[in-house]
């Protein structure tokens, strides 16, 4: 018995696919390097692709304008400052966000944005950090900051074959009982007071100081953060329905989850944002996997305190630029553990004192921002949003001046439609894969249809004996076929544990108690396991899975090439692990 992984044509299954032909034009022009190199790119969740128009725009901008370190007022510095500030405005426009309510802090990536929140967030006594089990490690890592600050860390588990999180489970992990007052710093509750100056700074006021100065409090120039606090304390204004604004009570804690899973493609409900806020929690929304194919509108009821993003995920270039899109009220409550160049207004050495920048955004941007690359974020967003119609195929002007390529994607709706159609078509063909004896060739993790999911699909292959095909073998052989896909655990251990039905506590109980204790306490060399040893402890026959994801330059030919490769390479084949190198990590 043989199988045919080719169902009806994609336009038969998804007639709306024909409305996205504009992207076929871009594939042959702005992304023509794919076909020129005979390459099939299926890792858009890992990184978007850069259009030739974006590269040309970058070259043209650098050739026409001089840019310098923005921490000055000379002409090159002014040019850089203007470009960076225009990009902040363009980002807020993309999110439909009010500049009076939201700010943009530039970071190196989404991980850097998450770290700013983790290190600066202030938990009250008994506060909680609530994480979805389906989270990237950049968000999982927040728990280390929370534990050091004395907060309780909780996970909301994943359920069912579709690997979703139930709303009732979210509610149960977000109790509304308010903890006792006070701010936790480490494990000591401290009350912050302003001390009067009795005899001058550090008790060494020069004798020549005016007598009227003695006994007065030190008054510093008021920064934006202090202005914000003073205004809300005097007006009694609160921002959140849960009473967590600057003039209200301190929040119960922080809830962090992804808008879209980078493992399964599951889209978690955005209405969890106001749900958590109504229960007294701030919300960090990881939008890194969601934003490449969908728009997040911050003008309505969905208004997270913190949103993290890496811009290369959307349009490939620039790399090394991410953002924390953050409510100004929430940013004003973060406490920086240090200062650096660019974040301060003034620093003294004789007296160990400093004052952060008057501008909230700058107080969180360590050192000099990437001023040559940040403006390319605005170019990328314009590229995604452009609705200019491309010229007909009979038109001339496809040369290096970019006449054809300046016509952009056409808006997020057309991109979302194409990715949804390709994902559904891919899933149908994946489910039909069989060996000649009728055995299934595939195990899919997550939803097998397009309902409430994005454009990435996680799965594993079975060989002719029904054994998993090692993901390392797939990685090597797909690379040889010029196919770029992702293998491994995708930096999402919670989803991986759910996919394989792992009981981590039961697995680790197989280790000697003395070694478990040293591992947990971080003592000695025994605190570490090799990755291969960890797999044996967990009883895993494989170290994750295979992930295929679609984006702006994807088309039906990419799907055809993938399935042609899989059927030729793995149907009726018995595979092994011989000569495969040890895994170094996940």
Short mmCIF file of N, CA and C in Angstrom, two decimals, residues 229-325:
data_model
loop_
_atom_site.label_atom_id
_atom_site.label_comp_id
_atom_site.label_asym_id
_atom_site.label_seq_id
_atom_site.Cartn_x
_atom_site.Cartn_y
_atom_site.Cartn_z
N UNK A 229 5.42 59.79 38.66
CA UNK A 229 5.01 59.38 40.01
C UNK A 229 4.27 60.51 40.72
N UNK A 230 4.84 61.73 40.67
CA UNK A 230 4.24 62.84 41.39
C UNK A 230 2.85 63.16 40.88
N UNK A 231 2.70 63.13 39.55
CA UNK A 231 1.39 63.44 38.96
C UNK A 231 0.33 62.45 39.41
N UNK A 232 0.67 61.16 39.36
CA UNK A 232 -0.34 60.16 39.69
C UNK A 232 -0.60 60.07 41.19
N UNK A 233 0.40 60.40 41.99
CA UNK A 233 0.16 60.40 43.43
C UNK A 233 -0.72 61.58 43.83
N UNK A 234 -0.57 62.72 43.13
CA UNK A 234 -1.36 63.90 43.47
C UNK A 234 -2.78 63.81 42.94
N UNK A 235 -2.97 63.15 41.80
CA UNK A 235 -4.31 63.05 41.22
C UNK A 235 -5.05 61.81 41.66
N UNK A 236 -4.29 60.82 42.18
CA UNK A 236 -4.93 59.57 42.60
C UNK A 236 -5.39 58.73 41.43
N UNK A 237 -4.85 59.01 40.22
CA UNK A 237 -5.27 58.28 39.04
C UNK A 237 -4.75 56.85 39.09
N UNK A 238 -5.56 55.93 38.62
CA UNK A 238 -5.12 54.56 38.43
C UNK A 238 -5.34 54.21 36.97
N UNK A 239 -4.49 53.30 36.49
CA UNK A 239 -4.56 52.97 35.07
C UNK A 239 -5.24 51.65 34.82
N UNK A 240 -4.98 50.67 35.65
CA UNK A 240 -5.52 49.35 35.40
C UNK A 240 -6.80 49.11 36.17
N UNK A 241 -7.63 48.25 35.58
CA UNK A 241 -8.88 47.91 36.25
C UNK A 241 -8.65 47.20 37.56
N UNK A 242 -7.46 46.55 37.68
CA UNK A 242 -7.14 45.86 38.92
C UNK A 242 -6.55 46.76 39.98
N UNK A 243 -6.53 48.06 39.73
CA UNK A 243 -6.00 48.98 40.73
C UNK A 243 -4.51 49.02 40.79
N UNK A 244 -3.84 48.70 39.66
CA UNK A 244 -2.38 48.62 39.71
C UNK A 244 -1.68 49.78 39.10
N UNK A 245 -2.35 50.89 38.83
CA UNK A 245 -1.68 52.05 38.27
C UNK A 245 -0.78 52.69 39.30
N UNK A 246 -0.10 53.76 38.86
CA UNK A 246 0.86 54.39 39.76
C UNK A 246 0.20 54.95 41.00
N UNK A 247 -1.07 55.37 40.87
CA UNK A 247 -1.73 55.91 42.04
C UNK A 247 -2.46 54.86 42.83
N UNK A 248 -2.45 53.60 42.36
CA UNK A 248 -3.18 52.55 43.03
C UNK A 248 -2.26 51.63 43.79
N UNK A 249 -2.75 50.44 44.11
CA UNK A 249 -1.97 49.48 44.87
C UNK A 249 -0.98 48.76 43.98
N UNK A 250 0.07 48.26 44.59
CA UNK A 250 1.08 47.52 43.84
C UNK A 250 0.46 46.22 43.34
N UNK A 251 0.90 45.78 42.17
CA UNK A 251 0.31 44.62 41.51
C UNK A 251 0.63 43.31 42.23
N UNK A 252 -0.18 42.29 41.93
CA UNK A 252 0.04 40.97 42.52
C UNK A 252 1.26 40.27 41.95
N UNK A 253 1.66 40.66 40.76
CA UNK A 253 2.81 40.02 40.14
C UNK A 253 2.77 40.17 38.64
N UNK A 254 3.49 39.27 37.96
CA UNK A 254 3.68 39.35 36.52
C UNK A 254 3.24 38.05 35.87
N UNK A 255 2.49 38.16 34.79
CA UNK A 255 2.06 37.01 33.99
C UNK A 255 2.72 37.12 32.62
N UNK A 256 3.46 36.09 32.20
CA UNK A 256 4.21 36.13 30.94
C UNK A 256 3.86 34.94 30.08
N UNK A 257 3.47 35.22 28.84
CA UNK A 257 3.12 34.13 27.92
C UNK A 257 3.31 34.61 26.48
N UNK A 258 3.39 33.67 25.52
CA UNK A 258 3.57 34.06 24.12
C UNK A 258 2.24 34.21 23.40
N UNK A 259 2.14 35.20 22.53
CA UNK A 259 0.96 35.31 21.68
C UNK A 259 0.88 34.12 20.74
N UNK A 260 2.03 33.60 20.35
CA UNK A 260 2.09 32.41 19.50
C UNK A 260 3.25 31.54 19.93
N UNK A 261 3.01 30.25 20.05
CA UNK A 261 4.07 29.31 20.42
C UNK A 261 5.09 29.20 19.31
N UNK A 262 6.37 29.27 19.67
CA UNK A 262 7.42 29.07 18.68
C UNK A 262 7.67 27.59 18.44
N UNK A 263 6.98 26.72 19.17
CA UNK A 263 7.13 25.27 19.00
C UNK A 263 6.00 24.73 18.13
N UNK A 264 4.77 24.87 18.56
CA UNK A 264 3.63 24.26 17.87
C UNK A 264 2.89 25.21 16.95
N UNK A 265 3.11 26.50 17.09
CA UNK A 265 2.33 27.47 16.32
C UNK A 265 1.00 27.82 16.96
N UNK A 266 0.68 27.22 18.11
CA UNK A 266 -0.57 27.55 18.81
C UNK A 266 -0.62 29.03 19.11
N UNK A 267 -1.77 29.64 18.85
CA UNK A 267 -1.98 31.04 19.22
C UNK A 267 -2.81 31.08 20.50
N UNK A 268 -2.20 31.58 21.54
CA UNK A 268 -2.87 31.69 22.82
C UNK A 268 -3.72 32.96 22.83
N UNK A 269 -4.87 32.91 23.47
CA UNK A 269 -5.82 34.03 23.40
C UNK A 269 -5.22 35.35 23.91
N UNK A 270 -5.40 36.39 23.12
CA UNK A 270 -4.95 37.71 23.55
C UNK A 270 -5.82 38.27 24.66
N UNK A 271 -7.04 37.74 24.80
CA UNK A 271 -7.89 38.26 25.88
C UNK A 271 -7.41 37.82 27.26
N UNK A 272 -6.35 37.01 27.32
CA UNK A 272 -5.74 36.72 28.62
C UNK A 272 -5.06 37.97 29.18
N UNK A 273 -4.73 38.92 28.31
CA UNK A 273 -4.09 40.15 28.78
C UNK A 273 -5.03 40.92 29.71
N UNK A 274 -6.24 41.34 29.25
CA UNK A 274 -7.14 42.03 30.19
C UNK A 274 -7.62 41.13 31.32
N UNK A 275 -7.70 39.82 31.07
CA UNK A 275 -8.08 38.89 32.14
C UNK A 275 -7.09 38.96 33.29
N UNK A 276 -5.81 38.86 32.97
CA UNK A 276 -4.78 38.90 34.01
C UNK A 276 -4.74 40.27 34.68
N UNK A 277 -4.88 41.32 33.91
CA UNK A 277 -4.86 42.66 34.48
C UNK A 277 -6.03 42.88 35.44
N UNK A 278 -7.18 42.34 35.09
CA UNK A 278 -8.35 42.50 35.96
C UNK A 278 -8.17 41.76 37.28
N UNK A 279 -7.24 40.80 37.30
CA UNK A 279 -6.97 40.04 38.52
C UNK A 279 -5.73 40.57 39.25
N UNK A 280 -5.25 41.73 38.80
CA UNK A 280 -4.18 42.41 39.52
C UNK A 280 -2.78 42.09 39.07
N UNK A 281 -2.59 41.63 37.83
CA UNK A 281 -1.27 41.26 37.34
C UNK A 281 -0.86 42.12 36.16
N UNK A 282 0.42 42.45 36.10
CA UNK A 282 0.99 43.01 34.89
C UNK A 282 1.22 41.86 33.91
N UNK A 283 1.30 42.20 32.61
CA UNK A 283 1.42 41.16 31.58
C UNK A 283 2.61 41.46 30.68
N UNK A 284 3.45 40.44 30.51
CA UNK A 284 4.49 40.47 29.50
C UNK A 284 4.06 39.55 28.38
N UNK A 285 3.90 40.09 27.19
CA UNK A 285 3.48 39.32 26.01
C UNK A 285 4.68 39.14 25.09
N UNK A 286 5.06 37.89 24.89
CA UNK A 286 6.12 37.58 23.93
C UNK A 286 5.48 37.53 22.54
N UNK A 287 5.78 38.54 21.74
CA UNK A 287 5.16 38.65 20.41
C UNK A 287 6.12 38.27 19.29
N UNK A 288 7.27 37.68 19.62
CA UNK A 288 8.31 37.43 18.62
C UNK A 288 7.84 36.50 17.52
N UNK A 289 7.08 35.46 17.84
CA UNK A 289 6.62 34.51 16.82
C UNK A 289 5.30 34.94 16.19
N UNK A 290 4.59 35.85 16.83
CA UNK A 290 3.26 36.29 16.37
C UNK A 290 3.35 37.40 15.33
N UNK A 291 4.21 38.37 15.56
CA UNK A 291 4.23 39.58 14.75
C UNK A 291 4.67 39.37 13.30
N UNK A 292 5.46 38.36 12.94
CA UNK A 292 5.85 38.22 11.54
C UNK A 292 4.69 38.03 10.58
N UNK A 293 3.54 37.56 11.05
CA UNK A 293 2.41 37.36 10.14
C UNK A 293 1.12 37.99 10.63
N UNK A 294 1.15 38.71 11.74
CA UNK A 294 -0.07 39.31 12.27
C UNK A 294 0.25 40.65 12.93
N UNK A 295 -0.74 41.49 12.98
CA UNK A 295 -0.56 42.80 13.61
C UNK A 295 -1.17 42.77 15.02
N UNK A 296 -0.51 43.41 15.95
CA UNK A 296 -1.00 43.55 17.31
C UNK A 296 -1.48 44.98 17.49
N UNK A 297 -2.77 45.15 17.73
CA UNK A 297 -3.38 46.48 17.84
C UNK A 297 -3.50 46.86 19.31
N UNK A 298 -2.82 47.94 19.70
CA UNK A 298 -2.82 48.38 21.09
C UNK A 298 -3.77 49.55 21.34
N UNK A 299 -4.72 49.74 20.44
CA UNK A 299 -5.66 50.84 20.61
C UNK A 299 -6.97 50.40 21.27
N UNK A 300 -7.14 49.10 21.47
CA UNK A 300 -8.38 48.59 22.05
C UNK A 300 -8.20 48.10 23.47
N UNK A 301 -8.76 46.90 23.73
CA UNK A 301 -8.72 46.34 25.08
C UNK A 301 -7.44 45.55 25.37
N UNK A 302 -6.70 45.19 24.32
CA UNK A 302 -5.48 44.39 24.50
C UNK A 302 -4.31 45.35 24.66
N UNK A 303 -3.92 45.56 25.90
CA UNK A 303 -2.85 46.52 26.20
C UNK A 303 -1.90 45.94 27.24
N UNK A 304 -1.01 45.02 26.84
CA UNK A 304 -0.05 44.48 27.80
C UNK A 304 0.88 45.57 28.32
N UNK A 305 1.36 45.37 29.54
CA UNK A 305 2.36 46.30 30.07
C UNK A 305 3.66 46.21 29.29
N UNK A 306 4.04 44.97 28.91
CA UNK A 306 5.32 44.75 28.26
C UNK A 306 5.13 43.86 27.02
N UNK A 307 5.75 44.24 25.93
CA UNK A 307 5.74 43.44 24.70
C UNK A 307 7.18 43.33 24.23
N UNK A 308 7.63 42.11 23.92
CA UNK A 308 9.01 41.93 23.47
C UNK A 308 9.02 41.43 22.03
N UNK A 309 9.99 41.91 21.27
CA UNK A 309 10.06 41.55 19.85
C UNK A 309 11.50 41.66 19.36
N UNK A 310 11.87 40.77 18.43
CA UNK A 310 13.10 40.87 17.66
C UNK A 310 12.70 41.21 16.23
N UNK A 311 13.21 42.30 15.68
CA UNK A 311 12.72 42.78 14.39
C UNK A 311 13.16 41.90 13.23
N UNK A 312 14.28 41.20 13.34
CA UNK A 312 14.68 40.33 12.23
C UNK A 312 13.68 39.20 12.02
N UNK A 313 12.90 38.87 13.05
CA UNK A 313 11.87 37.85 12.89
C UNK A 313 10.82 38.27 11.87
N UNK A 314 10.59 39.58 11.75
CA UNK A 314 9.56 40.06 10.84
C UNK A 314 10.06 40.18 9.41
N UNK A 315 11.26 40.76 9.23
CA UNK A 315 11.69 41.02 7.86
C UNK A 315 13.18 40.81 7.65
N UNK A 316 13.83 40.00 8.47
CA UNK A 316 15.17 39.54 8.19
C UNK A 316 16.30 40.48 8.47
N UNK A 317 16.06 41.78 8.32
CA UNK A 317 17.12 42.78 8.49
C UNK A 317 16.49 44.05 9.05
N UNK A 318 17.09 44.67 10.05
CA UNK A 318 18.42 44.40 10.62
C UNK A 318 18.37 43.31 11.69
N UNK A 319 19.49 42.62 11.84
CA UNK A 319 19.67 41.76 13.00
C UNK A 319 20.26 42.63 14.12
N UNK A 320 20.21 42.12 15.33
CA UNK A 320 20.79 42.85 16.45
C UNK A 320 19.97 44.03 16.93
N UNK A 321 18.70 44.10 16.53
CA UNK A 321 17.82 45.16 17.00
C UNK A 321 16.49 44.54 17.44
N UNK A 322 16.15 44.74 18.68
CA UNK A 322 14.86 44.34 19.21
C UNK A 322 14.24 45.51 19.94
N UNK A 323 13.08 45.28 20.52
CA UNK A 323 12.41 46.36 21.25
C UNK A 323 11.61 45.82 22.41
N UNK A 324 11.56 46.63 23.45
CA UNK A 324 10.58 46.48 24.51
C UNK A 324 9.55 47.58 24.27
N UNK A 325 8.36 47.18 23.84
CA UNK A 325 7.25 48.14 23.71
C UNK A 325 6.52 48.09 25.04
#
